[in-house]
Tab-separated table of N, CA, C and O in Angstrom:
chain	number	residue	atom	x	y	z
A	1	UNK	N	0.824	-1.175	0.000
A	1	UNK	CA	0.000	0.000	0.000
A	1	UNK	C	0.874	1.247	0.000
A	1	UNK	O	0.817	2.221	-0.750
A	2	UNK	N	1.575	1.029	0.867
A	2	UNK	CA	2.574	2.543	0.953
A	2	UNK	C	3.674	2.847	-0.556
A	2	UNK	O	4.058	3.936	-0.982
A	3	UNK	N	3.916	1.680	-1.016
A	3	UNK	CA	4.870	1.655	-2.344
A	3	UNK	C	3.833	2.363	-3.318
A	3	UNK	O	4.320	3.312	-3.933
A	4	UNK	N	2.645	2.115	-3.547
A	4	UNK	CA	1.725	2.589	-4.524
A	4	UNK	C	1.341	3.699	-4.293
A	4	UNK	O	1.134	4.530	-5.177
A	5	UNK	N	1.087	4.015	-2.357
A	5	UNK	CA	0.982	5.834	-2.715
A	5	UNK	C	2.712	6.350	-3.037
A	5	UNK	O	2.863	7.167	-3.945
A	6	UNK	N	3.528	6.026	-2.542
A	6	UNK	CA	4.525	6.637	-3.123
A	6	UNK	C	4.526	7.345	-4.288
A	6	UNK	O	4.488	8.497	-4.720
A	7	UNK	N	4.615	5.593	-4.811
A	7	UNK	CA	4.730	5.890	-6.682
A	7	UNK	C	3.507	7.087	-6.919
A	7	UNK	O	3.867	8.033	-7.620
A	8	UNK	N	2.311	7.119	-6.477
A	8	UNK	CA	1.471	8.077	-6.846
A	8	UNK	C	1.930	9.390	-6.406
A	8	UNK	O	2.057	10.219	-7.307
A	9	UNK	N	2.172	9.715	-5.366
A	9	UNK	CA	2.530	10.964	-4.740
A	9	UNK	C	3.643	11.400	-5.515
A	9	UNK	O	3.542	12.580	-5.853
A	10	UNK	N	4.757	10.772	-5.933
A	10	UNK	CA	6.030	11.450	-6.776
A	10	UNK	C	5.556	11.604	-8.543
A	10	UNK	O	6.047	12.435	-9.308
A	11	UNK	N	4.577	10.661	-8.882
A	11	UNK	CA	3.856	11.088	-10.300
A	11	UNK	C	3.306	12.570	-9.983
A	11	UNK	O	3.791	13.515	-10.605
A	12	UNK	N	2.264	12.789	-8.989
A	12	UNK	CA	1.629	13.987	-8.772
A	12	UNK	C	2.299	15.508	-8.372
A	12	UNK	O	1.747	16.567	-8.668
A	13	UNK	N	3.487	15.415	-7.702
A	13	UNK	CA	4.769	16.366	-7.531
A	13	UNK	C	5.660	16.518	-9.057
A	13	UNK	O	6.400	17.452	-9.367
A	14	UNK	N	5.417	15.620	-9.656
A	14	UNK	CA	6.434	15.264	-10.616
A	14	UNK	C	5.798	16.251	-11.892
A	14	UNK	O	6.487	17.084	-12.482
A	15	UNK	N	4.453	16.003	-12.168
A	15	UNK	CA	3.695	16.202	-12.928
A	15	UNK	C	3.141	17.610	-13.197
A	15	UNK	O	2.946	18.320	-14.183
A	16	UNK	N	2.941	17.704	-11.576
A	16	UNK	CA	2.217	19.200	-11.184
A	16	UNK	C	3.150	19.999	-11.036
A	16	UNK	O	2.795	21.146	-10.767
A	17	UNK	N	4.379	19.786	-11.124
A	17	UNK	CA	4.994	20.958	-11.109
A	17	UNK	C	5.660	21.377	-12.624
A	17	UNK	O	6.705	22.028	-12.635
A	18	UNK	N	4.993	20.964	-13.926
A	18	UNK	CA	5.420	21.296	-15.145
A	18	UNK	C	4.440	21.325	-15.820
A	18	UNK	O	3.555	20.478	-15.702
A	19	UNK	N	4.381	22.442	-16.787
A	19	UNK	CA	3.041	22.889	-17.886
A	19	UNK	C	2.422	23.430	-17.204
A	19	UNK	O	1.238	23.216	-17.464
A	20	UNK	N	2.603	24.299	-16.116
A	20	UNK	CA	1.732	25.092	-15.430
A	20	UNK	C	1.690	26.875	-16.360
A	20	UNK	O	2.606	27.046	-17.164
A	21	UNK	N	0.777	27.910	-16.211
A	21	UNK	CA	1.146	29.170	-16.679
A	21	UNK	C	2.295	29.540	-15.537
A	21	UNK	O	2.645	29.321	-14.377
A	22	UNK	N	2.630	30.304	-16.815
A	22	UNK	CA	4.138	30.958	-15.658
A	22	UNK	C	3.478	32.293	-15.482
A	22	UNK	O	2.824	32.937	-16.302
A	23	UNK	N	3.815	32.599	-14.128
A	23	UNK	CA	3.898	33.983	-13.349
A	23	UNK	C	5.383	34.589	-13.036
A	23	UNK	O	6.490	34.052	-13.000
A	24	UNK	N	4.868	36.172	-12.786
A	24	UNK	CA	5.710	36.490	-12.241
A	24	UNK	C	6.203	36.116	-10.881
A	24	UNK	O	7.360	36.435	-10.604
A	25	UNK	N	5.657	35.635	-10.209
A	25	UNK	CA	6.085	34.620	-8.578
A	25	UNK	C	7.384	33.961	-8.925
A	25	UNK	O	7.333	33.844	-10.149
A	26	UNK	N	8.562	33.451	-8.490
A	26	UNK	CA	9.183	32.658	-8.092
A	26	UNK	C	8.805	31.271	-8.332
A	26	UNK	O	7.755	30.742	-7.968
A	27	UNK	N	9.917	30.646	-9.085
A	27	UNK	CA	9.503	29.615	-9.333
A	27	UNK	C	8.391	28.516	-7.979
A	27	UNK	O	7.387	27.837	-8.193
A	28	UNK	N	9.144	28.773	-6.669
A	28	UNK	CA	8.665	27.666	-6.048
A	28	UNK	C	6.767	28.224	-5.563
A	28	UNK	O	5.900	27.410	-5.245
A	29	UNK	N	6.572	29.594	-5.632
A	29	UNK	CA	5.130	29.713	-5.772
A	29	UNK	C	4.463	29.857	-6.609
A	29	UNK	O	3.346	30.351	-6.453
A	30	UNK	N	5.088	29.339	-8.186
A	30	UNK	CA	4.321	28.759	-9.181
A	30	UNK	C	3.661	27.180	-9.139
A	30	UNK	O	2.617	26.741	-9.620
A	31	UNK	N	4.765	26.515	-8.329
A	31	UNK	CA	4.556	24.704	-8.115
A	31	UNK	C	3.086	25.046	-7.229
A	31	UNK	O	1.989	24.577	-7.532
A	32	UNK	N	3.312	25.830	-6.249
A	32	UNK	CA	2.525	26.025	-5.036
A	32	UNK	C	1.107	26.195	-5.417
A	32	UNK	O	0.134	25.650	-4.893
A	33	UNK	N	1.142	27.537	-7.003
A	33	UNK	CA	-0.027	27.836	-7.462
A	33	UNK	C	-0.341	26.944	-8.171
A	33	UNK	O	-1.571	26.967	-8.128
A	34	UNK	N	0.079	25.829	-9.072
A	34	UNK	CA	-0.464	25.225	-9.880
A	34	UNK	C	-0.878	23.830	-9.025
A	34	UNK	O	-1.479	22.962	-9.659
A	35	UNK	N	-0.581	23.601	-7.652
A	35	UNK	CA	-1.243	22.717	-6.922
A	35	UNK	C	-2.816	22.946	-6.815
A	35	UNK	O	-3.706	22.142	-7.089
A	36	UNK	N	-2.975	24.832	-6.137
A	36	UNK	CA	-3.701	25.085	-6.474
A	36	UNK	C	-4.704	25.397	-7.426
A	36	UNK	O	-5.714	25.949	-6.989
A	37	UNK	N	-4.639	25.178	-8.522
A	37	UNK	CA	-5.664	25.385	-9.485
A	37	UNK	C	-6.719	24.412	-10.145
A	37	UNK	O	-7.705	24.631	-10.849
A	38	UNK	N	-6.016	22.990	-9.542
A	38	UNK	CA	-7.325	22.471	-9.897
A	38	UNK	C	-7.563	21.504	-9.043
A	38	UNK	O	-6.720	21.029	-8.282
A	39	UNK	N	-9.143	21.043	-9.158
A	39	UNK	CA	-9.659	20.162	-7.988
A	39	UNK	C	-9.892	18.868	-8.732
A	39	UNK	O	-10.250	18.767	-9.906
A	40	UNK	N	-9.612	17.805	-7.801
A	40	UNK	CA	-9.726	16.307	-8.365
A	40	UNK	C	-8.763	16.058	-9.182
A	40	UNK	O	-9.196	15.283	-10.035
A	41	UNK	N	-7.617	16.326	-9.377
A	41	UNK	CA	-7.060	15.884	-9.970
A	41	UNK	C	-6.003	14.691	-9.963
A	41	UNK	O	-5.271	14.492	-8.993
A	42	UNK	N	-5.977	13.862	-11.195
A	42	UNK	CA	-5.095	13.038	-11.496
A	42	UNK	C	-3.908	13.101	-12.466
A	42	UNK	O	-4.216	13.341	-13.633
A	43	UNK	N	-2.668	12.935	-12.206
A	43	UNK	CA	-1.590	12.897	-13.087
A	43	UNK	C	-2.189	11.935	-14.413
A	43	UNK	O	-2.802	10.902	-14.145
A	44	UNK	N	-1.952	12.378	-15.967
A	44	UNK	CA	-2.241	11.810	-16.854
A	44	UNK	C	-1.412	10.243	-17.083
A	44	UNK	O	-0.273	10.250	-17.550
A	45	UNK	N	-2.003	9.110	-16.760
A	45	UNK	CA	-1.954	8.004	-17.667
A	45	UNK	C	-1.915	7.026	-15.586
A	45	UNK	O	-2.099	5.813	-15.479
A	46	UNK	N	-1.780	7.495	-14.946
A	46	UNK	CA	-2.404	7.573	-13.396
A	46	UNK	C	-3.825	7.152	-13.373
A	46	UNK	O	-4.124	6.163	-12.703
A	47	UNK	N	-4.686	7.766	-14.000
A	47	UNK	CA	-5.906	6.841	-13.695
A	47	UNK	C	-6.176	5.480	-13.109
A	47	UNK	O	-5.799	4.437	-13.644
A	48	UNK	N	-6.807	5.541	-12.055
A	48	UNK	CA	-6.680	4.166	-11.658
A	48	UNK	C	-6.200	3.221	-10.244
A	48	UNK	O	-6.556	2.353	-9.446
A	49	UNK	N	-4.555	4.614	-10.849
A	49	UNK	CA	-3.784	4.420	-9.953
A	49	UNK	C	-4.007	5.343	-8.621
A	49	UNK	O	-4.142	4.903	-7.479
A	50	UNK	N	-4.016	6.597	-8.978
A	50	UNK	CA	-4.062	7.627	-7.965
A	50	UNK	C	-5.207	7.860	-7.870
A	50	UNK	O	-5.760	8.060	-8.951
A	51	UNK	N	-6.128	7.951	-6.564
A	51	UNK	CA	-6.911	8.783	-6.359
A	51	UNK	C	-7.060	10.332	-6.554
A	51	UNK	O	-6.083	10.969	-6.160
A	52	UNK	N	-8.337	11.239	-7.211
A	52	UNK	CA	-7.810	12.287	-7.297
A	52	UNK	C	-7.771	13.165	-6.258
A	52	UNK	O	-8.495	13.113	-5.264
A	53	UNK	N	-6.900	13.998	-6.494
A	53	UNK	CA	-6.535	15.094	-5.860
A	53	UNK	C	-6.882	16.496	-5.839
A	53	UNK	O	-7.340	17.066	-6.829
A	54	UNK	N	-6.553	17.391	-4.092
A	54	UNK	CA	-7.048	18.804	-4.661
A	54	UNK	C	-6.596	19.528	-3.300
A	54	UNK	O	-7.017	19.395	-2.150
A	55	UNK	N	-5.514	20.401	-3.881
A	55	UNK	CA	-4.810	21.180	-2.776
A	55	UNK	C	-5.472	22.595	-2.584
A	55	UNK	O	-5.866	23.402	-3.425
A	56	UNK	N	-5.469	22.641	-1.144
A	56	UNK	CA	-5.930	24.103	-0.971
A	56	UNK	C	-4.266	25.494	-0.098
A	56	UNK	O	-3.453	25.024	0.698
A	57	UNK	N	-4.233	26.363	-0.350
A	57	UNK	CA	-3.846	27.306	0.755
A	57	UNK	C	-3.573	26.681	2.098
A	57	UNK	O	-2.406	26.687	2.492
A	58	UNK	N	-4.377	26.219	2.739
A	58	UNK	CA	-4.685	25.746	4.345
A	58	UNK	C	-4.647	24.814	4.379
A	58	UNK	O	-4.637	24.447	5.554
A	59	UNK	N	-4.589	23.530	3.281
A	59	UNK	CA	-4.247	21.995	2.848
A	59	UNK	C	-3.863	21.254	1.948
A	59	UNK	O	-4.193	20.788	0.857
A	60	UNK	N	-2.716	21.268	3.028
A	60	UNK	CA	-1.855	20.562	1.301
A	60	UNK	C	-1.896	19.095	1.616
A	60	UNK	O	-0.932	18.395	1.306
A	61	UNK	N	-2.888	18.610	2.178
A	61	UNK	CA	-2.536	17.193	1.813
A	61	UNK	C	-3.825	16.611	0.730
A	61	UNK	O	-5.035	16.767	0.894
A	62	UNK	N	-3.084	15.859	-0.471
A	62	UNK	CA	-3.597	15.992	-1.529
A	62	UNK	C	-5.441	15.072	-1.429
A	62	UNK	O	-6.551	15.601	-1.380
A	63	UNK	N	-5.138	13.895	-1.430
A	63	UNK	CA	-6.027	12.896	-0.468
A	63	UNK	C	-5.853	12.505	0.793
A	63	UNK	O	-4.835	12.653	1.467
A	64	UNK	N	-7.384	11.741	1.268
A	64	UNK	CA	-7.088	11.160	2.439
A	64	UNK	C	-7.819	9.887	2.281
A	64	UNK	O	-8.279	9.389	3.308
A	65	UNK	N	-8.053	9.099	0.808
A	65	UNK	CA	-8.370	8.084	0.312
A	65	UNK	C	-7.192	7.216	0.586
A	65	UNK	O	-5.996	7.503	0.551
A	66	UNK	N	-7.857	5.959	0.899
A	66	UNK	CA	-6.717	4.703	0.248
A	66	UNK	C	-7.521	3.851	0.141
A	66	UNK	O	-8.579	3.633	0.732
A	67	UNK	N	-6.779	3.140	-0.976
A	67	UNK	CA	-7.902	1.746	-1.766
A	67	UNK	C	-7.009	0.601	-1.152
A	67	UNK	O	-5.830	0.524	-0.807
A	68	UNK	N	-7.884	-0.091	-1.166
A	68	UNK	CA	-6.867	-1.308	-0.270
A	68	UNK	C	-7.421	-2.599	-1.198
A	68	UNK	O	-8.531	-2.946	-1.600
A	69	UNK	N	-5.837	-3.204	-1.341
A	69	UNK	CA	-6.202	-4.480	-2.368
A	69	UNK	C	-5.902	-6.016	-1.839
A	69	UNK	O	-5.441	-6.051	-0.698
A	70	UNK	N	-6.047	-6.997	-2.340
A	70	UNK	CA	-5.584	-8.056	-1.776
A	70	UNK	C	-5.177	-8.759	-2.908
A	70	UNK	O	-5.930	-8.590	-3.867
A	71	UNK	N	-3.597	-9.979	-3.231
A	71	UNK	CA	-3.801	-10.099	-4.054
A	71	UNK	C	-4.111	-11.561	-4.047
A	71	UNK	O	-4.469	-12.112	-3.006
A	72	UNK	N	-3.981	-12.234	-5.225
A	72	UNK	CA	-4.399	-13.616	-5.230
A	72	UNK	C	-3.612	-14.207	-6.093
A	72	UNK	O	-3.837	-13.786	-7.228
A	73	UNK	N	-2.935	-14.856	-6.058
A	73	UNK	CA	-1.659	-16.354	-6.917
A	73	UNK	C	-2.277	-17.312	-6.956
A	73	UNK	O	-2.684	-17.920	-5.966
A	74	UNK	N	-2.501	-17.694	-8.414
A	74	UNK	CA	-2.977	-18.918	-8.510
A	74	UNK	C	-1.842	-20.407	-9.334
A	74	UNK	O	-2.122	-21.559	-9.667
A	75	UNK	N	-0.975	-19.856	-9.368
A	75	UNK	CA	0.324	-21.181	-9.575
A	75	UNK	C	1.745	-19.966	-9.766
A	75	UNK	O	1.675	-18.751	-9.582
A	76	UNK	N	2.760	-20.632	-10.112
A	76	UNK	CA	3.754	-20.112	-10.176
A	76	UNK	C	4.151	-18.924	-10.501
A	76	UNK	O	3.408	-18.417	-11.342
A	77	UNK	N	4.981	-18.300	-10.193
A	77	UNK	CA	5.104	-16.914	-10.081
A	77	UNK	C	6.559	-16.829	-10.879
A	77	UNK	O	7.318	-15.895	-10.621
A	78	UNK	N	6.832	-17.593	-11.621
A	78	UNK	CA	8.159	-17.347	-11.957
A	78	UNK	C	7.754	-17.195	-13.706
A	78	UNK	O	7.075	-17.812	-14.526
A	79	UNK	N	8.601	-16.019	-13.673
A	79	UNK	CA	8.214	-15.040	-15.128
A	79	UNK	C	8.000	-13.759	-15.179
A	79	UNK	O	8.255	-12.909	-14.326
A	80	UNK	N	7.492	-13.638	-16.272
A	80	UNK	CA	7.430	-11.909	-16.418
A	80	UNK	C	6.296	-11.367	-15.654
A	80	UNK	O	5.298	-11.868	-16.171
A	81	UNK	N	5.967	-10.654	-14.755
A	81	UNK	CA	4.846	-10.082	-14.262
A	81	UNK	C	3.753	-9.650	-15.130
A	81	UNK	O	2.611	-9.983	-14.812
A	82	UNK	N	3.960	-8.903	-16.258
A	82	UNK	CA	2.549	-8.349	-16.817
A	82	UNK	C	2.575	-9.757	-17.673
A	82	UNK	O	1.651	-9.604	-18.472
A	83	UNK	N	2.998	-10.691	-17.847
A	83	UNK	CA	2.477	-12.040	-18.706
A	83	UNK	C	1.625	-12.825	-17.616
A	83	UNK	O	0.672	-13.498	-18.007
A	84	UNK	N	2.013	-12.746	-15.912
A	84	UNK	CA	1.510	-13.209	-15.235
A	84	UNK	C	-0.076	-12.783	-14.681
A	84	UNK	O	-1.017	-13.456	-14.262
A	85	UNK	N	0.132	-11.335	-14.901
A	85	UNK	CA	-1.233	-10.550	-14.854
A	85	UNK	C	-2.128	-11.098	-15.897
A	85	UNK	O	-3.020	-11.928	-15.726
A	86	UNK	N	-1.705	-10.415	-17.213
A	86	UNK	CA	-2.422	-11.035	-18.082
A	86	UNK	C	-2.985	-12.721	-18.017
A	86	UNK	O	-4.075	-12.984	-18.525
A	87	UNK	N	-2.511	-13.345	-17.641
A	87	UNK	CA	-2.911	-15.006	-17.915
A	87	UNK	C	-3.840	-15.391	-16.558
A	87	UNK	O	-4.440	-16.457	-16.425
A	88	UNK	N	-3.825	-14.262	-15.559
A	88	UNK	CA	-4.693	-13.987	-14.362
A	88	UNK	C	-4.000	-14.873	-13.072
A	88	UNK	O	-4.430	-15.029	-11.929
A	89	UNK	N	-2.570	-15.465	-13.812
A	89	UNK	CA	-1.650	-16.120	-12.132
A	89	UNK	C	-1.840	-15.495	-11.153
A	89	UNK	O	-2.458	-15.886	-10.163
A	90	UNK	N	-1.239	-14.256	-11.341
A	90	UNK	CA	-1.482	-12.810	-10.487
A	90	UNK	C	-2.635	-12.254	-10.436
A	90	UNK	O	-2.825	-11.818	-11.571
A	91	UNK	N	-3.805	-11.932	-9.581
A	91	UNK	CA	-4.675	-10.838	-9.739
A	91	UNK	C	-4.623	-9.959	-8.632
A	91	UNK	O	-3.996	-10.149	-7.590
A	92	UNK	N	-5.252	-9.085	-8.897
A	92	UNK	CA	-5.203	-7.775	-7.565
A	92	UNK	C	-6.650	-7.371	-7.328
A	92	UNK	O	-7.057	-6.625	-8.219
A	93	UNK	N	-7.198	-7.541	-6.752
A	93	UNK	CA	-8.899	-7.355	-6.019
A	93	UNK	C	-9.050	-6.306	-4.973
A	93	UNK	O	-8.681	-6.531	-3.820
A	94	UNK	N	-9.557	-5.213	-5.310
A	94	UNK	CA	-9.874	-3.917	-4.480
A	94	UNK	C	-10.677	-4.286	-3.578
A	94	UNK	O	-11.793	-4.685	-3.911
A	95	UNK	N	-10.383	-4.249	-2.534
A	95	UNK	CA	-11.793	-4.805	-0.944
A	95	UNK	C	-12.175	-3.505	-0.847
A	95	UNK	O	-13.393	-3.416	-1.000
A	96	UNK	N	-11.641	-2.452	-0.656
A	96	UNK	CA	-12.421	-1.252	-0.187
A	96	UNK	C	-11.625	-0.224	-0.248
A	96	UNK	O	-10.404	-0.380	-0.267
A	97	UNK	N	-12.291	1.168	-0.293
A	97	UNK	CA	-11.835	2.190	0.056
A	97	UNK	C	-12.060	2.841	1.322
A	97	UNK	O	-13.212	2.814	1.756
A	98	UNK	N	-11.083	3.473	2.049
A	98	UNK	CA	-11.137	3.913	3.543
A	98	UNK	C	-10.972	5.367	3.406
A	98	UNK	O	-10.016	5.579	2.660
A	99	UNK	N	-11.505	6.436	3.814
A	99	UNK	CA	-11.523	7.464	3.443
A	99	UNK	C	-11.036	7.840	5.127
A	99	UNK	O	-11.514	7.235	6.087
A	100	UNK	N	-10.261	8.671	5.220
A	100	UNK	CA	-9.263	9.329	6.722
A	100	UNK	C	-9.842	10.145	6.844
A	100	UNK	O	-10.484	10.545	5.873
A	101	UNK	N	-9.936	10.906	8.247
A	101	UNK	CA	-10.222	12.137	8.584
A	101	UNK	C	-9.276	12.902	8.192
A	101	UNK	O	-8.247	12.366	7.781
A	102	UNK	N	-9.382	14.335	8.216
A	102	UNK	CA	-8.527	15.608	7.647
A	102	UNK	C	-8.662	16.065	9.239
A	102	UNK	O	-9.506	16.913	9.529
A	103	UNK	N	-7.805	15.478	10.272
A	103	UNK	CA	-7.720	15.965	11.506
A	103	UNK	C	-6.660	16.887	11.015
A	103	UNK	O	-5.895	16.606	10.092
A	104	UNK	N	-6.657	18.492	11.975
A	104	UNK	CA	-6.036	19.283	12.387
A	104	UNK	C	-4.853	19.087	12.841
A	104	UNK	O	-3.889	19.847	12.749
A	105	UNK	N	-4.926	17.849	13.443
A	105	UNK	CA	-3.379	17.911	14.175
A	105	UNK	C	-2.520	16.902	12.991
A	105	UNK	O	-1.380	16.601	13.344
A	106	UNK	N	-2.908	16.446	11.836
A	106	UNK	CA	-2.634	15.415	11.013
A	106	UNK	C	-1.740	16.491	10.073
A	106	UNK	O	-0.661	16.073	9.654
A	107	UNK	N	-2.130	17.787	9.748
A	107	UNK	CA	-1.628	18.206	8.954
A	107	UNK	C	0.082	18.872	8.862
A	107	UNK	O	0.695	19.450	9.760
A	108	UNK	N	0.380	18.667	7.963
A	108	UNK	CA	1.633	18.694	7.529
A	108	UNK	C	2.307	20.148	6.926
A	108	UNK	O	1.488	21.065	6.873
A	109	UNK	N	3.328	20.392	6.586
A	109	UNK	CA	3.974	20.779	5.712
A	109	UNK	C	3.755	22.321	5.730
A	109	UNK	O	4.322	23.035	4.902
């Protein structure tokens, strides 16, 4: 779970901080503004992966979603992974989503 928000969280830093309009601000309160500008958002080709996102002024933490999966092996695991996905050895089954509180004392940064 934590490897996948990773990978999501450094797509979404990665992403959001290029192709934004440029201002006269300083670069690092352009990243800041283009967090801000849009709501729900997902890094392109992320679908799926990331829940979307939406930073405010007073909160920068992007979600407080997590999807939680379980996976399932059904014979050998030795090989290429997306051949193993595909042929369904490997599957990954979403049980649920848990949505966190946005406690006050939780916040960051």
């Amino acid at each position: 779970m934590h490897y996948i928000a990773g990978v999501a969280a450094r797509c979404i830093c990665g992403r959001r901080s290029t192709g934004r309009p440029r201002t006269a601000a300083p670069p690092a309160r352009n990243v800041a503004k283009g967090f801000y500008q849009t709501k729900d958002w997902v890094p392109a080709g992320m679908e799926g992966v990331c829940n979307p996102s939406t930073w405010t002024e007073k909160d920068h933490r992007s979600t407080m979603k997590v999807d939680l999966y379980r996976s399932k092996i059904s014979g050998s695991t030795d090989g290429d992974l997306n051949d193993l996905m595909t042929k369904g050895t490997i599957k990954l089954g979403k049980l649920k989503t848990v949505e966190l509180p946005r406690k006050p004392e939780w916040l960051g940064w």
